Coordinates of C-alpha atoms and ligand atoms in Angstrom, one line a residue:
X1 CA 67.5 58.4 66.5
X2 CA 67.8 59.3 62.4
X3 CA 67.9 63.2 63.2
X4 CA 70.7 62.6 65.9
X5 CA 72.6 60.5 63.7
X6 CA 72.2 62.7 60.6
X7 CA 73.4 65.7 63.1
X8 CA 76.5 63.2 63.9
X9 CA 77.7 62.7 60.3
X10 CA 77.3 66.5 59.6
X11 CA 78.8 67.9 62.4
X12 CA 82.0 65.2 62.0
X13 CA 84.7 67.7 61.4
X14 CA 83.7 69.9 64.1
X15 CA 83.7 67.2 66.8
X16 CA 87.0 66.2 65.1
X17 CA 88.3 70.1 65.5
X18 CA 87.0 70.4 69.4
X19 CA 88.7 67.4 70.3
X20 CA 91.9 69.0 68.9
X21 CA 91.5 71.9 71.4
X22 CA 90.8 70.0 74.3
X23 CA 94.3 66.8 73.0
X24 CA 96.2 70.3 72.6
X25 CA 96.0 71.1 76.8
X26 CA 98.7 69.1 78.7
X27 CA 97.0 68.3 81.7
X28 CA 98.8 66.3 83.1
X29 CA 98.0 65.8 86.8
X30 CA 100.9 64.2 88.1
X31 CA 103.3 66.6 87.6
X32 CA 102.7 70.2 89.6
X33 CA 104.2 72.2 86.6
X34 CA 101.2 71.8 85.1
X35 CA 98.3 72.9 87.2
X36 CA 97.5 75.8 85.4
X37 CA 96.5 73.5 82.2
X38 CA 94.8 71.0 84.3
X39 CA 92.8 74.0 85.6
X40 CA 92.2 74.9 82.1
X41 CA 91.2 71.6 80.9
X42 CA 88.3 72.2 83.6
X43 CA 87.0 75.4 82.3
X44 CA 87.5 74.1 78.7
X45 CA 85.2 71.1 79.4
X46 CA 82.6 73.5 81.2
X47 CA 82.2 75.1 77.8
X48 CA 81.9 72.4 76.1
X49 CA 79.4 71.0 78.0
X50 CA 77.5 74.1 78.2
X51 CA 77.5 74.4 74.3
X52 CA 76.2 70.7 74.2
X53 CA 72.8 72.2 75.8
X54 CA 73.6 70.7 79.2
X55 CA 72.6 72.3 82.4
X56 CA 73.7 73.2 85.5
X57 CA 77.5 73.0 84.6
X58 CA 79.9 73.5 87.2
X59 CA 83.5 73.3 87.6
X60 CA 83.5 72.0 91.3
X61 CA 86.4 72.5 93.7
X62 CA 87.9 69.7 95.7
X63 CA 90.6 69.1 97.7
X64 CA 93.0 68.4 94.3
X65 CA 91.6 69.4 90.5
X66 CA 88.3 70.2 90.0
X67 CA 85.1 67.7 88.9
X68 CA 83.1 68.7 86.5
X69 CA 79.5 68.6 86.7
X70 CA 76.7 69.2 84.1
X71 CA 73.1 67.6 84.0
X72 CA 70.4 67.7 82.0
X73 CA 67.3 66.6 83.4
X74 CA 64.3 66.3 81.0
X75 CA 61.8 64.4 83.6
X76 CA 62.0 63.9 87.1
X77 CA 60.3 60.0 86.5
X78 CA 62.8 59.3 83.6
X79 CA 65.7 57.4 84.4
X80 CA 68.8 59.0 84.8
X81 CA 72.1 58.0 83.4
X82 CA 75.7 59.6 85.2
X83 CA 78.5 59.7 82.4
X84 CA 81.9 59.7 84.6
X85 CA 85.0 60.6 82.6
X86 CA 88.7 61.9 83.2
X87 CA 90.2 64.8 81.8
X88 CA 93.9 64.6 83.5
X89 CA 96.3 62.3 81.7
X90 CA 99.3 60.3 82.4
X91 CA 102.9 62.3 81.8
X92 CA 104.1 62.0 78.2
X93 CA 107.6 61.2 79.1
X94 CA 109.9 59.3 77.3
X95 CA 108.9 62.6 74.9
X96 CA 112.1 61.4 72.3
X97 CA 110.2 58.8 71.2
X98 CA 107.3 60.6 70.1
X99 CA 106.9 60.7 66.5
X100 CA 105.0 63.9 66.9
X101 CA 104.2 66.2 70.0
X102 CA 102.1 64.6 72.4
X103 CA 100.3 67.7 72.7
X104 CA 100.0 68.8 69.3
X105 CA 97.4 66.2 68.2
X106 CA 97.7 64.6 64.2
X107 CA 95.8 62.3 62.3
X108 CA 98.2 59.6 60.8
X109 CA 97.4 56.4 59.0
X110 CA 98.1 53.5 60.5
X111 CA 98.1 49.5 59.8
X112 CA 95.5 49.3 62.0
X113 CA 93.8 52.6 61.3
X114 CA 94.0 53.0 57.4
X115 CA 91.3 55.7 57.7
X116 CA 93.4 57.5 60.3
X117 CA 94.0 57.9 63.7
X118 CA 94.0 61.0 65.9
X119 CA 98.1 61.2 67.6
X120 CA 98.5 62.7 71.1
X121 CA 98.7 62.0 74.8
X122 CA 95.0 61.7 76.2
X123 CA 93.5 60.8 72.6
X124 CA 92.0 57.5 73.9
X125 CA 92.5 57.3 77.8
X126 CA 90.3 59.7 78.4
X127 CA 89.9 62.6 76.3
X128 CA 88.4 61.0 73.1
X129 CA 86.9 58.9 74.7
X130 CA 84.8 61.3 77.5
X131 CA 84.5 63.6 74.7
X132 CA 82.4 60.9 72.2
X133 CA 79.9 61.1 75.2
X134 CA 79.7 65.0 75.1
X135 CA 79.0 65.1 71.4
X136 CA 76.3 62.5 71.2
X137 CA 74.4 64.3 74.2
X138 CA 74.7 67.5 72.2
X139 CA 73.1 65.5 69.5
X140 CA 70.2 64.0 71.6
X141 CA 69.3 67.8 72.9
X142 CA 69.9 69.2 69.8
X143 CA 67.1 67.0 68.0
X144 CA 64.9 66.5 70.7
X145 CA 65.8 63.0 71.3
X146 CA 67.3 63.0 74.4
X147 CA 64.9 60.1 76.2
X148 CA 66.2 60.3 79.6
X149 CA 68.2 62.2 82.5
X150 CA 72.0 62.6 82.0
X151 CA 74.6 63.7 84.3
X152 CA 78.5 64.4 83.7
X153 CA 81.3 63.9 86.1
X154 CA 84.7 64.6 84.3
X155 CA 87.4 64.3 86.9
X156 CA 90.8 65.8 86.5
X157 CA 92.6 63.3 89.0
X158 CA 92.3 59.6 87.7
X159 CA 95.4 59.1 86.4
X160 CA 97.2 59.8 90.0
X161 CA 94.4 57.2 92.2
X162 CA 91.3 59.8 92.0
X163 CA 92.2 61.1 95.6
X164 CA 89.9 64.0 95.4
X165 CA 86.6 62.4 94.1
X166 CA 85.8 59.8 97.0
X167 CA 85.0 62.8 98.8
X168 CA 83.0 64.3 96.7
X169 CA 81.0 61.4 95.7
X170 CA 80.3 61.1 99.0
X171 CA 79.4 64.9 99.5
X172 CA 77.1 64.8 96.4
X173 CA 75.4 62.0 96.9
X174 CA 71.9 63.3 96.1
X175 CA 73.2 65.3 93.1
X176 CA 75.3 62.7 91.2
X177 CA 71.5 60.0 92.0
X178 CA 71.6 57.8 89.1
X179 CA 70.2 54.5 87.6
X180 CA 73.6 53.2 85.9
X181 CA 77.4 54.9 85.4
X182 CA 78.4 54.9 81.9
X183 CA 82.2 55.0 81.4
X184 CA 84.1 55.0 78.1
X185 CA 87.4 54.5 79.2
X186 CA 88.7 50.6 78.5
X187 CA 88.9 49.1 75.8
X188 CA 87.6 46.8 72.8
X189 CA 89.1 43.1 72.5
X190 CA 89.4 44.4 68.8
X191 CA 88.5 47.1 66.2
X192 CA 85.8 44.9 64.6
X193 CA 84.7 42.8 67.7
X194 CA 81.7 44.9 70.1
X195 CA 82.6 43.8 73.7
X196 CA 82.0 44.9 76.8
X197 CA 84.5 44.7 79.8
X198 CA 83.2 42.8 82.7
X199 CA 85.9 43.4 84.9
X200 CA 88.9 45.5 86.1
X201 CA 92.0 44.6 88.1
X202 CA 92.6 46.2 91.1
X203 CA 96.3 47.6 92.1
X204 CA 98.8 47.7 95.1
X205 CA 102.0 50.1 95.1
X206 CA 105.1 50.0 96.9
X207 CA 107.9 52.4 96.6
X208 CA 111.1 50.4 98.2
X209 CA 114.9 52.0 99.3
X210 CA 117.8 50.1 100.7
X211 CA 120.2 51.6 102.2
X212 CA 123.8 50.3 103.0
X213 CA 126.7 52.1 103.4
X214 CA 126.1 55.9 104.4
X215 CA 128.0 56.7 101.3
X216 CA 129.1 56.0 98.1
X217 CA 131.9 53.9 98.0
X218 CA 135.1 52.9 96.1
X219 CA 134.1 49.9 94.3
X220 CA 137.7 48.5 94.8
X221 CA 138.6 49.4 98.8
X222 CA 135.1 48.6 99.3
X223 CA 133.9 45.9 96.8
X224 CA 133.6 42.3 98.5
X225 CA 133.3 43.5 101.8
X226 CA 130.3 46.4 102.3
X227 CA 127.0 45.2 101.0
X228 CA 126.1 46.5 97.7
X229 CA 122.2 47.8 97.7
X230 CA 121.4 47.3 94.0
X231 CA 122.4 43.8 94.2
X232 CA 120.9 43.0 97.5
X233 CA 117.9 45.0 96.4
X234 CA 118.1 42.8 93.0
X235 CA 118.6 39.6 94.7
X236 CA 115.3 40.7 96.8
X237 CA 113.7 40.6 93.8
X238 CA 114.1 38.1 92.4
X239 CA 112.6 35.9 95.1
X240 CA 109.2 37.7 94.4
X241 CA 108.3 35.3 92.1
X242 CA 109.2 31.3 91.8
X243 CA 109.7 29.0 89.2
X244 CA 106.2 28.4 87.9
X245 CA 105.9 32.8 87.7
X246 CA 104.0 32.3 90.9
X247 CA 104.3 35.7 93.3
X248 CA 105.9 34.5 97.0
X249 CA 104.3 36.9 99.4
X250 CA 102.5 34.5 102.0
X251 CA 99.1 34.4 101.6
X252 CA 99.1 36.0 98.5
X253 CA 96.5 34.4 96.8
X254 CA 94.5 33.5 99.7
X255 CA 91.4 35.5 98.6
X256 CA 91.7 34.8 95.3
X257 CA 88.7 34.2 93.1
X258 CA 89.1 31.4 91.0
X259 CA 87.1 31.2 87.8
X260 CA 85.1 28.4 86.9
X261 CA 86.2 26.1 84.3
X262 CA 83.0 27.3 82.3
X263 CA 84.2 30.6 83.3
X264 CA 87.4 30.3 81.8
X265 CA 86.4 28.7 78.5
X266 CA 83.9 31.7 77.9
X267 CA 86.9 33.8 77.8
X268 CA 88.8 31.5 75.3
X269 CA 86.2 32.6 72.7
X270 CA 87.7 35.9 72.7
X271 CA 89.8 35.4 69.8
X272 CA 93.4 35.3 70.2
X273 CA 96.5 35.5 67.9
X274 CA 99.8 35.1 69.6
X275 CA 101.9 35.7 66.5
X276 CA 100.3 39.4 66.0
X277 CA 100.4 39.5 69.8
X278 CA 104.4 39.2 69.8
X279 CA 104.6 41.5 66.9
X280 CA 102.3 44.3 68.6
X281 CA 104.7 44.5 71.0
X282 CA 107.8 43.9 69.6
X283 CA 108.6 40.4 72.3
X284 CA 110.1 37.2 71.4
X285 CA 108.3 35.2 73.3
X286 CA 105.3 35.6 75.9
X287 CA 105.7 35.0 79.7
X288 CA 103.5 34.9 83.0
X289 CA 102.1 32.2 85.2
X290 CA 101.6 28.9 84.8
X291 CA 98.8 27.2 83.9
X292 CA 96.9 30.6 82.3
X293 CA 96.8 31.8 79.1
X294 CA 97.9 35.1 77.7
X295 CA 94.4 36.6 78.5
X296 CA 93.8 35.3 81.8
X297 CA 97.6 36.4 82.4
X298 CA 96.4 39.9 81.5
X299 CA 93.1 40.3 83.6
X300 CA 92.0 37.3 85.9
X301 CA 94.9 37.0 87.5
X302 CA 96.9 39.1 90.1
X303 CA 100.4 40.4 88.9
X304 CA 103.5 41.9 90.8
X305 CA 105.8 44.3 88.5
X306 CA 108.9 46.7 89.2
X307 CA 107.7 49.8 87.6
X308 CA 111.5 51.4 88.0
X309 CA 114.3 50.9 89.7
X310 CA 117.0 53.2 90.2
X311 CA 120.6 53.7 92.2
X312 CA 124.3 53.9 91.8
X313 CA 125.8 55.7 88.8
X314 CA 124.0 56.1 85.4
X315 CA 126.1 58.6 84.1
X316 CA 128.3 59.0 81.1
X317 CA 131.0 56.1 80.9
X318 CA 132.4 54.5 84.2
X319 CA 132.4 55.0 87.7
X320 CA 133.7 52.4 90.2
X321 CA 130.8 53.1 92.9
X322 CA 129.1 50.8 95.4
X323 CA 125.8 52.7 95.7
X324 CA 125.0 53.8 98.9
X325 CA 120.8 53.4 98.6
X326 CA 118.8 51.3 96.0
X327 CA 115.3 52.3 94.9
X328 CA 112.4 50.5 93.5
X329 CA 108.8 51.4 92.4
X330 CA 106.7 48.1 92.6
X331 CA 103.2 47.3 91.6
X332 CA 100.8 44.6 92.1
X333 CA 97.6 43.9 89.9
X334 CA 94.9 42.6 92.1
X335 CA 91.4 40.1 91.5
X336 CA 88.6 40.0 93.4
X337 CA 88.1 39.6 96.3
X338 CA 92.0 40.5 97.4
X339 CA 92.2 43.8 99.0
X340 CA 94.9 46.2 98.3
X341 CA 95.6 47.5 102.0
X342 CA 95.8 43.9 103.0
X343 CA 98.2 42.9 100.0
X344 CA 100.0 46.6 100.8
X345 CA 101.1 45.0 104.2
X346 CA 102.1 41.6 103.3
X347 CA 104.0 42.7 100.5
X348 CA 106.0 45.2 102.9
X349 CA 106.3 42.7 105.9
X350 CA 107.4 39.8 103.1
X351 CA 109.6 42.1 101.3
X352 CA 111.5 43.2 104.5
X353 CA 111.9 39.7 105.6
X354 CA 113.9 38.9 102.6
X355 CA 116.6 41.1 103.5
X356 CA 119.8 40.1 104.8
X357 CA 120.9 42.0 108.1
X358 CA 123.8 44.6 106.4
X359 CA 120.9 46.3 104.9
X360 CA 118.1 48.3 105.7
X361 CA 114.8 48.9 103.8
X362 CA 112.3 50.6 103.9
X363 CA 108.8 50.9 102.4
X364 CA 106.5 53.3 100.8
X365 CA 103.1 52.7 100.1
X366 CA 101.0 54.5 97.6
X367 CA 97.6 54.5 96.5
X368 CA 95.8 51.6 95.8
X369 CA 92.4 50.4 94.5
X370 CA 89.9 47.5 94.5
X371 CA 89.7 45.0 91.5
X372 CA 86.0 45.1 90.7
X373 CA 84.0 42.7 88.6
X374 CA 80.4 43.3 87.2
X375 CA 77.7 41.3 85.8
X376 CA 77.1 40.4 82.0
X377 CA 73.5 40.8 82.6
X378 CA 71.5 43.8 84.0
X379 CA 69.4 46.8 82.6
X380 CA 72.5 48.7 81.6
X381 CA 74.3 45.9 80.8
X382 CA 71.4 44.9 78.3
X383 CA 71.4 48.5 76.6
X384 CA 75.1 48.6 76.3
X385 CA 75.1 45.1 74.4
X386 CA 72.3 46.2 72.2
X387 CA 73.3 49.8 71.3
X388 CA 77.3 48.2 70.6
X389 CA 75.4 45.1 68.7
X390 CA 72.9 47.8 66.8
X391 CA 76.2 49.6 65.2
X392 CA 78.7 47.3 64.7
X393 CA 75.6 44.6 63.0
X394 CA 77.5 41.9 65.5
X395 CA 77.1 39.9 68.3
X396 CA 78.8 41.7 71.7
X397 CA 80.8 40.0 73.4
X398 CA 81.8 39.9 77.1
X399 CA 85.8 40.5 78.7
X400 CA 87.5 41.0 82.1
X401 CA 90.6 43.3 81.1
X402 CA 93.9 43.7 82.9
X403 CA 94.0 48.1 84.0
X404 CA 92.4 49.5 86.8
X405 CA 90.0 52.3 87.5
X406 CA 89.2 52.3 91.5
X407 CA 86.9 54.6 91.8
X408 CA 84.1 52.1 90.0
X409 CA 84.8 50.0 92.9
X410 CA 83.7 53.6 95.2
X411 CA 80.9 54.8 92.9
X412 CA 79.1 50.7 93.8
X413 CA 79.8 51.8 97.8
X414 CA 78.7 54.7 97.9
X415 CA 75.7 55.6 95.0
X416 CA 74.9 52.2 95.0
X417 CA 75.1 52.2 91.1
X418 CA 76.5 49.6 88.6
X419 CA 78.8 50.7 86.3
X420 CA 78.6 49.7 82.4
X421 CA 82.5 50.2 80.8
X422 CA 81.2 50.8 77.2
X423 CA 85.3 51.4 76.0
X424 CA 85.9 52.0 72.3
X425 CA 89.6 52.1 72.9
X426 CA 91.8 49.1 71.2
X427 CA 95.3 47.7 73.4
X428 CA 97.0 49.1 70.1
X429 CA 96.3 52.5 71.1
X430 CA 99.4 52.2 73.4
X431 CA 97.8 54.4 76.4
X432 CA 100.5 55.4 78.6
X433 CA 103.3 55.2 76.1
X434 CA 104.8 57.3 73.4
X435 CA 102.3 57.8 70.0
X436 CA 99.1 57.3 71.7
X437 CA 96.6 57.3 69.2
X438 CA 93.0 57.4 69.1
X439 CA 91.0 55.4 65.9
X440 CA 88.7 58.1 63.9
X441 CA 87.0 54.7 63.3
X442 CA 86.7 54.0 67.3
X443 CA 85.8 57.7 67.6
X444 CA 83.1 57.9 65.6
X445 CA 82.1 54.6 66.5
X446 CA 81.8 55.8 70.6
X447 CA 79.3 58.8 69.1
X448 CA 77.3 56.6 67.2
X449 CA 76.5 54.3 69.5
X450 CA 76.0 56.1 72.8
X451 CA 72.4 57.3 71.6
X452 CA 71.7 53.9 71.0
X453 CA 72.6 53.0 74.4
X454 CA 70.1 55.8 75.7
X455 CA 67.6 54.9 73.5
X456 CA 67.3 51.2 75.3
X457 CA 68.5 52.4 78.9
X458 CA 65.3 54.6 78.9
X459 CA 62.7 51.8 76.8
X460 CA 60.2 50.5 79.0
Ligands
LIG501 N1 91.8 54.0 81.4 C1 92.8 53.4 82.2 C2 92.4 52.0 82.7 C3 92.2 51.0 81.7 C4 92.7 51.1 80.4 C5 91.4 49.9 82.0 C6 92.5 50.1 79.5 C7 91.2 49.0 81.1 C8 91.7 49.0 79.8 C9 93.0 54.4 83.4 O1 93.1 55.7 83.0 C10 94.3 54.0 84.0 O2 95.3 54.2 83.4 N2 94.3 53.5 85.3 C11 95.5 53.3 86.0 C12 95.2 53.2 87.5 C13 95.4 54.4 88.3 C14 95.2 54.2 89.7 C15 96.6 55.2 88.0 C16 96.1 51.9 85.6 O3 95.4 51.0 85.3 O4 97.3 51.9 85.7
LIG502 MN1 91.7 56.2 81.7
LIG503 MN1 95.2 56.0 82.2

């Protein structure tokens, strides 16, 4: 792997530059005024993958955004390894609290990062990230040392539940044959720590209204008498969860997995500091269930959240309203072996039973995924551990996290294949939220690694 790796340090800048043009298209899947972008997103990642040396690329049409495909098949007996990746990303809103534009991608210094870190929405969750793979392939085939098959599937629709690409998996079953998934898309348990993520929470969403009154009334005539939604709605709740941070819904936790106690002190060795925890974050104290700690909290066990909640006046200055509807978004993290639909309908008959008669509710679902957890062990496992072990000159280390991406859950169904989630993301990158940022450290780190990982997938 010298040449490839020489080719790496050479070619840094440019990498660095054709990341830029890719951070720099908002495509952001969520929101329709932006189809155009996503589209070009596509086509952008076509030519990227074409310059790379791969094969076959194809921006594939589905019901929603487009996959993209490449391969590059060296030998029919080689194993072959599929590279999934998404190219939407999440809205950048609040955009006032961007430091810079979250499409106009910067590299700052940071505490964390003193070498720099690469500012925009999409830098680590996906973009950077699905990009490291591109350049390290292009590597490989540029030096001959590509030693097995590769496929790419770059999806533009993760980021809004991956509607589109269960149906194509399932179409392209033959095409997409593999031996393991690779995914970059989670991350490390820190910046000098290799670890692998071992499992990934599963999710539930609700949407919830109630309605009182048909209109909005005078707080005064009114107030006292006419049920108020927000409060009711409020008061709703707040019996979600009991004393002990426990959720309610009956049956809840029935199919919980619980871990073993050996289980759970394996994940106390991932080191832990609550004081730089708080301070990451900007909290005063920590919170969740009892009986777990902050990391089990975060990824082995199931959560219920309001996302948003909305109603009533939030105007300028005062207005003596009783709302006439109350609005809440509400999410659930799941575990194995709970199953969203299941927890979908309990969580919509429970809710609905906690309502008092002078309202009504009503319920939303929207999409959901399974929690999925894989084994430390395993042939791609084994090369992942290696290859992160080979560059870091440490011990990897093994970690269930708290996000969720479904569709690794649909790729086991339906290809059969085990997914490794070889993340060089860090929780500090603040995916999601204003001044995402991407490590040049973590970057470069993802591309010198990945031919590693190849290198052992493919011995013997
Ligand atoms: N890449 C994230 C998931 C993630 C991040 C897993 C960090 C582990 C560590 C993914 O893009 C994501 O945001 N997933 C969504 C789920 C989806 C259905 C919208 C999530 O977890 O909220
Ligand atoms: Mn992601
Ligand atoms: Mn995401």
């Amino acid at each position: 792997m010298d040449a490839t790796q020489m080719f790496i340090k050479e070619n840094q800048q440019r990498f660095l530059d054709e990341l830029f043009q890719i951070l720099k298209i908002p495509s952001i899947s969520a929101d329709p005024a932006y189809t155009q972008d996503v589209l070009d997103m596509a086509e952008l990642n076509a030519k990227f993958l074409k310059n790379a040396g791969l094969d076959n690329v194809e921006v594939c049409e589905t019901e929603g955004y487009p996959v993209v495909y490449a391969e590059k098949i060296i030998d029919e007996k080689l194993p072959t390894v599929l590279i999934y990746g998404h190219y939407d990303v999440q809205p950048p809103d609040p955009l006032d609290k961007w430091d810079s534009g979250p499409f106009e991608p910067v590299i700052k210094k940071t505490e964390i990062h003193p070498e720099g870190a690469i500012f925009a929405r999409g830098a680590a969750d996906d973009k950077g990230q699905y990009f490291m793979h591109i350049k390290a392939v292009e590597a490989m085939i540029a030096n001959n040392q590509l030693p097995c098959n590769v496929k790419f599937m770059i999806e533009g629709e993760e980021e809004v539940g991956s509607e589109s690409l269960g149906g194509f998996v399932k179409k392209n079953k033959e095409k997409l044959k593999n031996d393991v998934i690779l995914i970059s898309d989670t991350s490390l348990v820190a910046k000098d720590i290799p670890s692998l993520c071992t499992g990934l929470r599963g999710l539930s969403y609700v949407e919830v209204s109630v309605k009182g009154a048909d209109m909005d009334l005078h707080s005064g005539i009114y107030g006292g008498a006419a049920p108020n939604p927000i409060n009711v709605l409020c008061q709703m709740i707040a019996k979600l969860h009991d004393e002990n941070g426990k959720i309610t819904i009956p049956g809840f936790y029935d199919n919980v997995i619980e871990l073993s106690t050996n289980e759970r002190a394996e994940m106390a060795k991932v080191p832990f500091d609550l004081d730089a925890y708080k301070n990451s974050i900007g909290i005063k104290n920590i919170h969740g269930e009892k009986g777990y700690s902050t990391n089990e909290r975060n990824s082995i066990r199931p959560t219920l959240d309001v996302n948003g909640i909305w109603g009533g006046y939030t105007g300028e200055g005062a207005k003596t309203v009783i709302p006439s509807v109350a609005h809440a978004k509400i999410s659930m993290r799941l575990v194995p072996d709970q199953n969203p639909e299941k927890i979908t309908e309990m969580f919509m008959d429970y809710f609905k039973s906690l309502a008092p008669d002078s309202v009504e509710v009503s319920c939303k679902p929207h999409h959901g995924g399974l929690p999925y957890v894989l084994p430390s062990d395993g042939k791609g496992y084994e090369a992942a551990k290696k290859a992160l072990s080979h560059t870091f000159g440490k011990e990897t280390i093994p970690f269930r996290s708290g996000g969720s991406i479904p569709i690794v859950a649909l790729f086991e169904q339906e290809l059969g294949s085990k997914s490794v989630l070889m993340g060089f993301g860090l929780d500090s990158d603040v995916i999601h939220s204003p001044n995402e940022n991407y490590g040049l450290f973590n970057f470069y780190k993802g591309i010198e690694t990945i031919p590693y990982f190849f290198e052992y997938f493919a011995q013997d």
